PDB file of C-alpha atoms in Angstrom:
ATOM      1  CA  MET U   1      17.077  94.204  20.172  1.00  0.00           C
ATOM      2  CA  HIS U   2      15.550  92.992  16.693  1.00  0.00           C
ATOM      3  CA  GLU U   3      12.402  94.283  15.795  1.00  0.00           C
ATOM      4  CA  TRP U   4       9.935  91.819  14.409  1.00  0.00           C
ATOM      5  CA  LYS U   5       8.596  93.062  11.120  1.00  0.00           C
ATOM      6  CA  ARG U   6       5.860  91.912   8.767  1.00  0.00           C
ATOM      7  CA  ARG U   7       8.444  90.627   6.396  1.00  0.00           C
ATOM      8  CA  ASP U   8      10.085  88.342   9.191  1.00  0.00           C
ATOM      9  CA  THR U   9       6.562  87.030   9.577  1.00  0.00           C
ATOM     10  CA  PHE U  10       6.196  86.466   6.086  1.00  0.00           C
ATOM     11  CA  MET U  11       9.652  84.368   5.993  1.00  0.00           C
ATOM     12  CA  ALA U  12       8.676  82.352   8.783  1.00  0.00           C
ATOM     13  CA  LEU U  13       5.521  81.407   7.259  1.00  0.00           C
ATOM     14  CA  ILE U  14       7.567  80.645   4.021  1.00  0.00           C
ATOM     15  CA  ALA U  15       9.948  78.468   5.899  1.00  0.00           C
ATOM     16  CA  VAL U  16       7.174  76.596   7.802  1.00  0.00           C
ATOM     17  CA  CYS U  17       5.204  76.073   4.528  1.00  0.00           C
ATOM     18  CA  THR U  18       8.564  74.816   2.953  1.00  0.00           C
ATOM     19  CA  LEU U  19       9.186  72.338   5.629  1.00  0.00           C
ATOM     20  CA  ILE U  20       5.767  71.037   5.518  1.00  0.00           C
ATOM     21  CA  GLY U  21       6.100  70.643   1.853  1.00  0.00           C
ATOM     22  CA  LEU U  22       9.367  68.814   2.140  1.00  0.00           C
ATOM     23  CA  PHE U  23       7.864  66.452   4.716  1.00  0.00           C
ATOM     24  CA  PHE U  24       4.873  65.575   2.547  1.00  0.00           C
ATOM     25  CA  LEU U  25       7.324  65.368  -0.529  1.00  0.00           C
ATOM     26  CA  ALA U  26       9.680  62.946   1.556  1.00  0.00           C
ATOM     27  CA  GLU U  27       6.758  60.880   2.553  1.00  0.00           C
ATOM     28  CA  HIS U  28       5.193  60.638  -0.867  1.00  0.00           C
ATOM     29  CA  LEU U  29       8.778  59.791  -2.488  1.00  0.00           C
ATOM     30  CA  TYR U  30      10.201  57.284   0.251  1.00  0.00           C
ATOM     31  CA  VAL U  31       7.736  56.517   2.851  1.00  0.00           C
ATOM     32  CA  LYS U  32       4.735  55.734   0.548  1.00  0.00           C
ATOM     33  CA  PRO U  33       6.806  53.456  -1.702  1.00  0.00           C
ATOM     34  CA  GLU U  34       8.191  51.464   1.113  1.00  0.00           C
ATOM     35  CA  GLU U  35       4.785  51.045   2.694  1.00  0.00           C
ATOM     36  CA  GLN U  36       3.520  49.689  -0.487  1.00  0.00           C
ATOM     37  CA  ASP U  37       6.394  47.319  -0.988  1.00  0.00           C
ATOM     38  CA  LEU U  38       5.912  46.377   2.608  1.00  0.00           C
ATOM     39  CA  ALA U  39       2.352  45.455   1.877  1.00  0.00           C
ATOM     40  CA  THR U  40       3.223  43.766  -1.251  1.00  0.00           C
ATOM     41  CA  ALA U  41       5.858  41.593   0.643  1.00  0.00           C
ATOM     42  CA  GLU U  42       3.314  40.780   3.255  1.00  0.00           C
ATOM     43  CA  ALA U  43       0.763  39.558   0.879  1.00  0.00           C
ATOM     44  CA  THR U  44       3.058  37.603  -1.080  1.00  0.00           C
ATOM     45  CA  LEU U  45       4.261  35.953   1.918  1.00  0.00           C
ATOM     46  CA  GLU U  46       0.711  35.166   3.057  1.00  0.00           C
ATOM     47  CA  THR U  47       0.175  33.719  -0.437  1.00  0.00           C
ATOM     48  CA  GLU U  48       3.107  31.622  -0.320  1.00  0.00           C
ATOM     49  CA  ARG U  49       2.139  30.322   3.206  1.00  0.00           C
ATOM     50  CA  ASP U  50      -1.236  29.382   1.824  1.00  0.00           C
ATOM     51  CA  LYS U  51       0.255  27.412  -1.064  1.00  0.00           C
ATOM     52  CA  VAL U  52       2.785  25.746   1.453  1.00  0.00           C
ATOM     53  CA  ALA U  53      -0.248  24.765   3.749  1.00  0.00           C
ATOM     54  CA  THR U  54      -2.172  23.554   0.530  1.00  0.00           C
ATOM     55  CA  LEU U  55       0.763  21.504  -0.603  1.00  0.00           C
ATOM     56  CA  GLU U  56       1.250  19.878   2.994  1.00  0.00           C
ATOM     57  CA  SER U  57      -2.448  19.127   3.109  1.00  0.00           C
ATOM     58  CA  LYS U  58      -2.294  17.549  -0.194  1.00  0.00           C
ATOM     59  CA  GLU U  59       0.856  15.498   0.750  1.00  0.00           C
ATOM     60  CA  ASP U  60      -0.858  14.383   4.105  1.00  0.00           C
ATOM     61  CA  GLN U  61      -3.832  13.315   2.133  1.00  0.00           C
ATOM     62  CA  ALA U  62      -1.762  11.272  -0.559  1.00  0.00           C
ATOM     63  CA  ASP U  63       0.358   9.697   2.350  1.00  0.00           C
ATOM     64  CA  GLN U  64      -2.926   8.595   4.044  1.00  0.00           C
ATOM     65  CA  ALA U  65      -4.461   7.675   0.677  1.00  0.00           C
ATOM     66  CA  LEU U  66      -1.221   5.505   0.160  1.00  0.00           C
ATOM     67  CA  SER U  67      -1.289   4.073   3.534  1.00  0.00           C
ATOM     68  CA  GLN U  68      -4.953   3.076   3.157  1.00  0.00           C
ATOM     69  CA  SER U  69      -4.370   1.512  -0.030  1.00  0.00           C
ATOM     70  CA  SER U  70      -1.178  -0.259   1.138  1.00  0.00           C
ATOM     71  CA  ARG U  71      -3.450  -1.736   4.129  1.00  0.00           C
ATOM     72  CA  THR U  72      -6.302  -2.942   1.684  1.00  0.00           C
ATOM     73  CA  ALA U  73      -3.799  -4.504  -0.497  1.00  0.00           C
ATOM     74  CA  GLN U  74      -2.023  -6.224   2.383  1.00  0.00           C
ATOM     75  CA  GLN U  75      -5.395  -7.751   3.122  1.00  0.00           C
ATOM     76  CA  LYS U  76      -4.767  -9.855  -0.098  1.00  0.00           C
ATOM     77  CA  LEU U  77      -1.041 -10.010  -0.400  1.00  0.00           C
ATOM     78  CA  PRO U  78       0.861  -8.828   2.990  1.00  0.00           C
ATOM     79  CA  VAL U  79       4.673  -8.050   3.054  1.00  0.00           C
ATOM     80  CA  VAL U  80       5.056 -10.484   5.901  1.00  0.00           C
ATOM     81  CA  PRO U  81       3.857 -14.213   6.571  1.00  0.00           C
ATOM     82  CA  LEU U  82       1.272 -12.905   8.706  1.00  0.00           C
ATOM     83  CA  LEU U  83       0.178 -16.493   9.739  1.00  0.00           C
ATOM     84  CA  ASP U  84      -2.357 -15.283  12.260  1.00  0.00           C
ATOM     85  CA  GLN U  85      -4.703 -13.953   9.291  1.00  0.00           C
ATOM     86  CA  LEU U  86      -4.520 -17.416   7.543  1.00  0.00           C
ATOM     87  CA  PHE U  87      -5.271 -19.186  11.073  1.00  0.00           C
ATOM     88  CA  ILE U  88      -8.063 -17.063  11.732  1.00  0.00           C
ATOM     89  CA  GLY U  89      -9.403 -17.840   8.170  1.00  0.00           C
ATOM     90  CA  PHE U  90      -9.106 -21.524   8.927  1.00  0.00           C
ATOM     91  CA  GLU U  91     -10.688 -21.392  12.091  1.00  0.00           C
ATOM     92  CA  ARG U  92     -13.633 -19.525  10.578  1.00  0.00           C
ATOM     93  CA  ALA U  93     -13.828 -22.123   7.744  1.00  0.00           C
ATOM     94  CA  GLN U  94     -14.033 -24.683  10.280  1.00  0.00           C
ATOM     95  CA  VAL U  95     -16.542 -23.137  12.528  1.00  0.00           C
ATOM     96  CA  SER U  96     -19.044 -22.425   9.692  1.00  0.00           C
ATOM     97  CA  THR U  97     -18.892 -25.936   8.470  1.00  0.00           C
ATOM     98  CA  GLU U  98     -19.041 -29.223   9.997  1.00  0.00           C
ATOM     99  CA  THR U  99     -15.241 -30.024   9.724  1.00  0.00           C
ATOM    100  CA  ALA U 100     -12.568 -30.576  12.240  1.00  0.00           C
ATOM    101  CA  ILE U 101      -8.998 -29.786  11.478  1.00  0.00           C
ATOM    102  CA  GLU U 102      -6.616 -32.525  12.806  1.00  0.00           C
ATOM    103  CA  GLU U 103      -3.240 -31.611  11.847  1.00  0.00           C
ATOM    104  CA  ILE U 104      -1.654 -28.572  10.361  1.00  0.00           C
ATOM    105  CA  GLU U 105       2.187 -28.450   8.715  1.00  0.00           C
ATOM    106  CA  ILE U 106       3.696 -25.371   7.623  1.00  0.00           C
ATOM    107  CA  ALA U 107       6.540 -25.079   4.828  1.00  0.00           C
ATOM    108  CA  TYR U 108       8.185 -21.811   3.432  1.00  0.00           C
ATOM    109  CA  ASN U 109       9.526 -21.699   0.052  1.00  0.00           C
ATOM    110  CA  GLU U 110      11.655 -18.281  -0.248  1.00  0.00           C
ATOM    111  CA  GLU U 111      13.113 -19.096  -3.641  1.00  0.00           C
ATOM    112  CA  GLY U 112      10.385 -17.016  -5.416  1.00  0.00           C
ATOM    113  CA  VAL U 113       7.135 -18.173  -7.078  1.00  0.00           C
ATOM    114  CA  SER U 114       7.201 -19.988 -10.610  1.00  0.00           C
ATOM    115  CA  LEU U 115       5.164 -18.345 -13.157  1.00  0.00           C
ATOM    116  CA  PRO U 116       4.337 -19.520 -16.700  1.00  0.00           C
ATOM    117  CA  ASP U 117       6.406 -18.107 -19.542  1.00  0.00           C
ATOM    118  CA  LYS U 118       4.082 -15.830 -21.644  1.00  0.00           C
ATOM    119  CA  ARG U 119       6.244 -16.105 -24.701  1.00  0.00           C
ATOM    120  CA  GLU U 120       5.831 -20.087 -24.569  1.00  0.00           C
ATOM    121  CA  GLU U 121       2.477 -19.780 -24.098  1.00  0.00           C
ATOM    122  CA  GLN U 122       1.980 -17.574 -27.121  1.00  0.00           C
ATOM    123  CA  ASN U 123       4.099 -19.733 -29.310  1.00  0.00           C
ATOM    124  CA  ASP U 124       1.810 -22.744 -28.324  1.00  0.00           C
ATOM    125  CA  SER U 125      -1.247 -21.028 -29.063  1.00  0.00           C
ATOM    126  CA  GLU U 126      -0.008 -19.950 -32.452  1.00  0.00           C
ATOM    127  CA  GLU U 127       1.122 -23.432 -33.416  1.00  0.00           C
ATOM    128  CA  THR U 128      -1.588 -25.365 -35.578  1.00  0.00           C
ATOM    129  CA  PRO U 129      -1.554 -29.191 -36.509  1.00  0.00           C
ATOM    130  CA  ASP U 130      -0.362 -30.168 -39.880  1.00  0.00           C
ATOM    131  CA  SER U 131      -1.887 -33.522 -40.770  1.00  0.00           C
ATOM    132  CA  GLY U 132      -0.879 -33.491 -44.487  1.00  0.00           C
ATOM    133  CA  ARG U 133       2.690 -33.392 -44.212  1.00  0.00           C
ATOM    134  CA  SER U 134       5.166 -35.215 -42.195  1.00  0.00           C
ATOM    135  CA  SER U 135       7.655 -32.658 -40.142  1.00  0.00           C
ATOM    136  CA  ALA U 136      11.149 -33.417 -38.821  1.00  0.00           C
ATOM    137  CA  PRO U 137      11.502 -33.130 -35.107  1.00  0.00           C
ATOM    138  CA  ASP U 138      11.844 -29.834 -33.758  1.00  0.00           C
ATOM    139  CA  THR U 139      15.212 -29.386 -32.257  1.00  0.00           C
ATOM    140  CA  SER U 140      15.088 -25.944 -31.168  1.00  0.00           C
ATOM    141  CA  SER U 141      12.774 -26.767 -28.163  1.00  0.00           C
ATOM    142  CA  ALA U 142      15.082 -29.526 -27.217  1.00  0.00           C
ATOM    143  CA  ASP U 143      18.122 -27.141 -27.546  1.00  0.00           C
ATOM    144  CA  GLU U 144      16.333 -24.701 -25.049  1.00  0.00           C
ATOM    145  CA  GLU U 145      15.497 -27.437 -22.667  1.00  0.00           C
ATOM    146  CA  SER U 146      18.879 -28.312 -22.944  1.00  0.00           C
ATOM    147  CA  ASP U 147      20.260 -24.907 -22.150  1.00  0.00           C
ATOM    148  CA  GLY U 148      18.120 -24.828 -18.808  1.00  0.00           C
ATOM    149  CA  GLN U 149      15.312 -22.538 -20.278  1.00  0.00           C
ATOM    150  CA  GLY U 150      12.194 -24.090 -18.753  1.00  0.00           C
ATOM    151  CA  SER U 151       8.598 -23.210 -19.375  1.00  0.00           C
ATOM    152  CA  SER U 152       8.228 -20.889 -16.338  1.00  0.00           C
ATOM    153  CA  THR U 153      10.098 -17.779 -14.795  1.00  0.00           C
ATOM    154  CA  THR U 154      10.545 -17.280 -11.214  1.00  0.00           C
ATOM    155  CA  GLN U 155       9.275 -14.198  -9.756  1.00  0.00           C
ATOM    156  CA  SER U 156      11.536 -13.042  -7.172  1.00  0.00           C
ATOM    157  CA  GLY U 157      10.271 -11.346  -3.979  1.00  0.00           C
ATOM    158  CA  LEU U 158       7.005 -13.169  -3.724  1.00  0.00           C
ATOM    159  CA  ASN U 159       7.328 -16.130  -1.254  1.00  0.00           C
ATOM    160  CA  THR U 160       5.101 -18.985  -0.630  1.00  0.00           C
ATOM    161  CA  ILE U 161       3.741 -20.671   2.657  1.00  0.00           C
ATOM    162  CA  GLU U 162       2.283 -24.036   2.337  1.00  0.00           C
ATOM    163  CA  PHE U 163       0.009 -25.555   4.710  1.00  0.00           C
ATOM    164  CA  SER U 164      -0.653 -29.334   4.862  1.00  0.00           C
ATOM    165  CA  ILE U 165      -3.899 -29.693   6.408  1.00  0.00           C
ATOM    166  CA  GLN U 166      -5.428 -33.141   7.395  1.00  0.00           C
ATOM    167  CA  LEU U 167      -9.250 -32.769   8.496  1.00  0.00           C
ATOM    168  CA  THR U 168     -12.353 -34.700   8.585  1.00  0.00           C
ATOM    169  CA  ALA U 169     -15.826 -33.455   7.126  1.00  0.00           C
ATOM    170  CA  ALA U 170     -18.970 -34.730   7.844  1.00  0.00           C
ATOM    171  CA  ASN U 171     -19.696 -35.111   4.088  1.00  0.00           C
ATOM    172  CA  TYR U 172     -18.551 -34.336   0.791  1.00  0.00           C
ATOM    173  CA  GLU U 173     -20.569 -30.918   0.792  1.00  0.00           C
ATOM    174  CA  GLU U 174     -19.137 -29.882   4.017  1.00  0.00           C
ATOM    175  CA  MET U 175     -15.755 -30.397   2.590  1.00  0.00           C
ATOM    176  CA  LEU U 176     -16.504 -28.445  -0.661  1.00  0.00           C
ATOM    177  CA  MET U 177     -17.911 -25.614   1.694  1.00  0.00           C
ATOM    178  CA  PHE U 178     -14.554 -25.522   3.769  1.00  0.00           C
ATOM    179  CA  LEU U 179     -12.430 -25.136   0.679  1.00  0.00           C
ATOM    180  CA  GLN U 180     -14.550 -22.531  -0.645  1.00  0.00           C
ATOM    181  CA  ASN U 181     -14.514 -20.535   2.562  1.00  0.00           C
ATOM    182  CA  VAL U 182     -10.737 -20.813   2.862  1.00  0.00           C
ATOM    183  CA  THR U 183     -10.140 -19.865  -0.757  1.00  0.00           C
ATOM    184  CA  GLY U 184     -12.849 -17.090  -0.869  1.00  0.00           C
ATOM    185  CA  GLN U 185     -11.161 -15.046   1.973  1.00  0.00           C
ATOM    186  CA  ALA U 186      -9.650 -11.747   1.543  1.00  0.00           C
ATOM    187  CA  ARG U 187      -5.856 -13.237   1.737  1.00  0.00           C
ATOM    188  CA  ILE U 188      -5.065 -15.006  -1.624  1.00  0.00           C
ATOM    189  CA  THR U 189      -5.165 -18.730  -0.819  1.00  0.00           C
ATOM    190  CA  GLN U 190      -4.980 -21.548  -3.530  1.00  0.00           C
ATOM    191  CA  VAL U 191      -5.368 -25.186  -3.473  1.00  0.00           C
ATOM    192  CA  SER U 192      -2.182 -26.821  -4.657  1.00  0.00           C
ATOM    193  CA  ALA U 193      -2.766 -30.661  -3.880  1.00  0.00           C
ATOM    194  CA  LEU U 194      -6.141 -32.466  -2.798  1.00  0.00           C
ATOM    195  CA  GLU U 195      -6.542 -35.954  -1.843  1.00  0.00           C
ATOM    196  CA  PHE U 196      -9.896 -37.245  -0.127  1.00  0.00           C
ATOM    197  CA  GLU U 197     -11.546 -40.554   0.722  1.00  0.00           C
ATOM    198  CA  GLU U 198     -14.814 -41.473   2.110  1.00  0.00           C
ATOM    199  CA  THR U 199     -15.225 -43.481   5.152  1.00  0.00           C
ATOM    200  CA  GLU U 200     -16.887 -46.854   4.688  1.00  0.00           C
ATOM    201  CA  GLY U 201     -20.528 -47.024   6.107  1.00  0.00           C
ATOM    202  CA  SER U 202     -20.462 -43.422   6.781  1.00  0.00           C
ATOM    203  CA  GLU U 203     -20.764 -40.104   4.975  1.00  0.00           C
ATOM    204  CA  GLU U 204     -17.568 -38.773   6.609  1.00  0.00           C
ATOM    205  CA  VAL U 205     -14.917 -37.460   4.231  1.00  0.00           C
ATOM    206  CA  ALA U 206     -11.009 -37.430   5.302  1.00  0.00           C
ATOM    207  CA  LEU U 207      -9.423 -34.714   3.527  1.00  0.00           C
ATOM    208  CA  SER U 208      -5.717 -34.109   2.882  1.00  0.00           C
ATOM    209  CA  VAL U 209      -5.215 -30.679   1.201  1.00  0.00           C
ATOM    210  CA  VAL U 210      -2.338 -28.414   0.595  1.00  0.00           C
ATOM    211  CA  LEU U 211      -3.158 -24.746   0.496  1.00  0.00           C
ATOM    212  CA  SER U 212      -0.623 -22.015  -0.724  1.00  0.00           C
ATOM    213  CA  SER U 213      -0.604 -18.512   0.187  1.00  0.00           C
ATOM    214  CA  TYR U 214       1.950 -15.762  -0.538  1.00  0.00           C
ATOM    215  CA  TYR U 215       3.545 -12.591   0.724  1.00  0.00           C
ATOM    216  CA  ALA U 216       5.914  -9.953  -0.882  1.00  0.00           C
ATOM    217  CA  SER U 217       9.166 -10.045   1.041  1.00  0.00           C
ATOM    218  CA  ASP U 218      10.668  -7.248  -0.973  1.00  0.00           C
ATOM    219  CA  LEU U 219       8.211  -4.642   0.264  1.00  0.00           C
ATOM    220  CA  GLN U 220       9.541  -4.595   3.887  1.00  0.00           C
ATOM    221  CA  GLU U 221       9.366  -0.908   4.233  1.00  0.00           C
ATOM    222  CA  LEU U 222       5.509  -1.328   4.235  1.00  0.00           C
ATOM    223  CA  ALA U 223       5.660  -3.919   7.320  1.00  0.00           C
ATOM    224  CA  HIS U 224       4.399  -1.116   9.765  1.00  0.00           C
ATOM    225  CA  GLU U 225       1.137  -0.836   7.577  1.00  0.00           C
ATOM    226  CA  THR U 226       0.709  -4.714   7.876  1.00  0.00           C
ATOM    227  CA  PRO U 227      -2.868  -5.327   9.308  1.00  0.00           C
ATOM    228  CA  GLN U 228      -3.302  -6.079  13.064  1.00  0.00           C
ATOM    229  CA  TYR U 229      -5.514  -8.410  14.644  1.00  0.00           C
ATOM    230  CA  ASP U 230      -6.825  -8.267  18.311  1.00  0.00           C
ATOM    231  CA  TYR U 231      -7.353 -11.580  19.971  1.00  0.00           C
ATOM    232  CA  GLY U 232      -8.718 -10.067  23.339  1.00  0.00           C
ATOM    233  CA  GLU U 233      -7.386 -10.827  26.777  1.00  0.00           C
ATOM    234  CA  THR U 234      -5.503 -13.807  27.563  1.00  0.00           C
ATOM    235  CA  PRO U 235      -7.869 -16.418  29.494  1.00  0.00           C
ATOM    236  CA  GLY U 236      -5.233 -16.689  32.269  1.00  0.00           C
ATOM    237  CA  LYS U 237      -4.528 -20.280  32.007  1.00  0.00           C
ATOM    238  CA  ILE U 238      -1.339 -21.588  33.323  1.00  0.00           C
ATOM    239  CA  THR U 239       0.703 -24.018  31.002  1.00  0.00           C
ATOM    240  CA  PRO U 240       1.663 -27.187  32.401  1.00  0.00           C
ATOM    241  CA  PHE U 241       4.879 -27.352  30.458  1.00  0.00           C
TER     242      PHE U 241
END
């Protein structure tokens, strides 16, 4: 039998205190740093998540702004012919004036739009007449024409739609109002040719006009953003053909 003495109690207390001290020391040296590193990592992760969410939100806003700007731009210059938009404009111009469209013919030009050569325009503006001396004929321009260099350049990817319209207007003012309404719509539309004549014994005017509109065929990736038009429900009529 071992007799428990005061010394044993003292040693037991020292052992217990030593174990407790080792526990707190290990917690201070190993557990606390790991917890701090974990908290720092979690804070960093949360910050990165906020950054990613902010970037995604900005990207979505940029895409929406780009899509909206594309739809707005395509009101003027679509990437597809979008004939419906033009026909609606013709119909509105006819309804708002005393005119009647009798015939419409459509022609496509997919070879590009001819634009004036800015360099030649600048050269023409810089030339000044010299009345005091006679000059020899300029052969450089003739050489350029002979080489096939004209006074205009072709803008590829920008195609033209030409509408040959025959209509009758109640008078000259109504004819002008029709043309102003057509060329003043959102879609870029220009008058390429115009011929009219008044009816004898009446104020009616017979008009033959060629209207040109354009579309950018090289931007087909934006075709899904082309403006859409709702015509409502069909009247339910049966075609006799």
